[in-house]
Amino acid sequence: MFGNDRFVWNQMLAMMNERYQNNKALPFLGKFKLNYLLKPLKKEYPFLKNSDSSSLQVVNEFLTQSWKNFFQDKTGQIGKPRFHSRKYLKKSYTGKSIIKTAGKRYLKIPKLGYVKTSKTGVLQNTKIKRYTVVLEPTGKYYLSLQVEISEPEKYSLTGKQVGIDVGVADLAILSNRLKYPSFNSSYFEKKAKIWQRKYARRRHLAKLLVLQDRNKKVLCPRSLESFANWQKAQKSKAKYQAKAANQRRDYLHKLTTHLVKQYDVIAIEDLKTKNLQKNHHLAKSIANASWRIFRQMLEYKCEWYGKKLIAVDPKNTSRICSKCGYNSGAKPLEIREWTCSKCQTKHDRDINAAVNILHKGSTKLNGQGLAMVTS
């Protein structure tokens, strides 16, 4: 399944690249015309018939969208679609065929048959739109389902609002002086680094032995995939990286759900995380804190549960006194507390920024003609 999708992508992309080189114009034919080409392609390569036909159509859909993104991009940051390599560790394919539940413990997937699962209960009264089968670098398979469901039940209103300043040591600092720490994944990171070093050494040794077999013209030369120790190190490294990622995502889900339940209006900074990560001193800490995922979760959960998320301009939020409004200028990151030179109010840097964010959110909300409840 994975190989057939990759094969169709590469075949269609090769044809489109040739059209692009000859015409220097829009090379893509559209997903429907590409789907029409699947029939002769299956006659030429019969092994493609082993795949769910809808998964090959999804490949054409993704390829068409990639070319559209390339031609519609005005910034020059999006390049042409690339060929897919079989060496890519994370393999997947997506289909649009109907998946049926069989009893209480099985799902029937096209071409694969019955898969045992304990999650059939949550699929009652839902319509499955797409499914994706993924092979993770850890060696585990996952089935991801895109389903159509009714709107979730709204959370009850609490009459509270809050401003949130994101940080490195503390992920979320609230305007009411509450602080939520960033997820600490140091244990799994250390384990992953150990196995990363082992993986690099073993892969280097395996490459040398493969090259040695080729030079000696051995009758049955070894391949990289035949070295068990290298594969073991690869899977062990991926296992610890996946554990850290899963626990971090679980922590973020619990935190964002708690915030959306507690507050009707949440004001946050409109930070450009990609630009902030250009600072090499902070890039790793920002990535570990997962600011972008934190904001994405807040956005869709507020929309789901009937709450309001306001993104404000982060300019001067850490410079202005939240009590008198005096701007005392820029301050180095190592300064965590400061006293306003005008009103002599002592501030915690992050809490002061969170209060200023709340004030900006209130101004923006009032400008939209909506009231903001004060607590």
mmCIF file of N, CA and C in Angstrom, residues 1-7 51 91-93 133-135 141:
data_model
loop_
_atom_site.group_PDB
_atom_site.id
_atom_site.type_symbol
_atom_site.label_atom_id
_atom_site.label_comp_id
_atom_site.label_asym_id
_atom_site.label_seq_id
_atom_site.Cartn_x
_atom_site.Cartn_y
_atom_site.Cartn_z
ATOM 1 N N MET A 1 0.836 -1.204 0.000
ATOM 2 C CA MET A 1 0.000 0.000 0.000
ATOM 3 C C MET A 1 0.878 1.263 0.000
ATOM 4 N N PHE A 2 1.842 1.319 0.922
ATOM 5 C CA PHE A 2 2.718 2.482 0.990
ATOM 6 C C PHE A 2 3.510 2.636 -0.311
ATOM 7 N N GLY A 3 4.073 1.525 -0.796
ATOM 8 C CA GLY A 3 4.900 1.571 -2.004
ATOM 9 C C GLY A 3 4.102 1.950 -3.232
ATOM 10 N N ASN A 4 2.868 1.474 -3.325
ATOM 11 C CA ASN A 4 2.051 1.790 -4.497
ATOM 12 C C ASN A 4 1.694 3.276 -4.545
ATOM 13 N N ASP A 5 1.372 3.848 -3.388
ATOM 14 C CA ASP A 5 1.089 5.285 -3.351
ATOM 15 C C ASP A 5 2.321 6.088 -3.747
ATOM 16 N N ARG A 6 3.465 5.692 -3.227
ATOM 17 C CA ARG A 6 4.712 6.384 -3.578
ATOM 18 C C ARG A 6 5.009 6.243 -5.078
ATOM 19 N N PHE A 7 4.753 5.050 -5.617
ATOM 20 C CA PHE A 7 5.019 4.794 -7.035
ATOM 21 C C PHE A 7 4.134 5.678 -7.918
ATOM 22 N N SER A 51 -3.929 -2.164 -4.329
ATOM 23 C CA SER A 51 -4.222 -1.017 -3.465
ATOM 24 C C SER A 51 -5.695 -0.661 -3.513
ATOM 25 N N LYS A 91 5.833 6.077 7.022
ATOM 26 C CA LYS A 91 5.077 5.740 5.820
ATOM 27 C C LYS A 91 3.583 5.818 6.124
ATOM 28 N N SER A 92 2.803 6.231 5.106
ATOM 29 C CA SER A 92 1.361 6.346 5.307
ATOM 30 C C SER A 92 0.640 6.313 3.974
ATOM 31 N N TYR A 93 -0.639 6.020 4.018
ATOM 32 C CA TYR A 93 -1.504 6.180 2.853
ATOM 33 C C TYR A 93 -2.904 6.512 3.334
ATOM 34 N N VAL A 133 -3.693 5.129 7.226
ATOM 35 C CA VAL A 133 -2.892 4.107 7.901
ATOM 36 C C VAL A 133 -1.453 4.598 7.934
ATOM 37 N N VAL A 134 -0.854 4.607 9.117
ATOM 38 C CA VAL A 134 0.494 5.154 9.308
ATOM 39 C C VAL A 134 1.386 4.108 9.954
ATOM 40 N N LEU A 135 2.595 3.969 9.425
ATOM 41 C CA LEU A 135 3.640 3.169 10.064
ATOM 42 C C LEU A 135 4.658 4.134 10.651
ATOM 43 N N TYR A 141 1.843 0.490 13.906
ATOM 44 C CA TYR A 141 0.866 0.962 12.928
ATOM 45 C C TYR A 141 -0.271 1.702 13.648
#
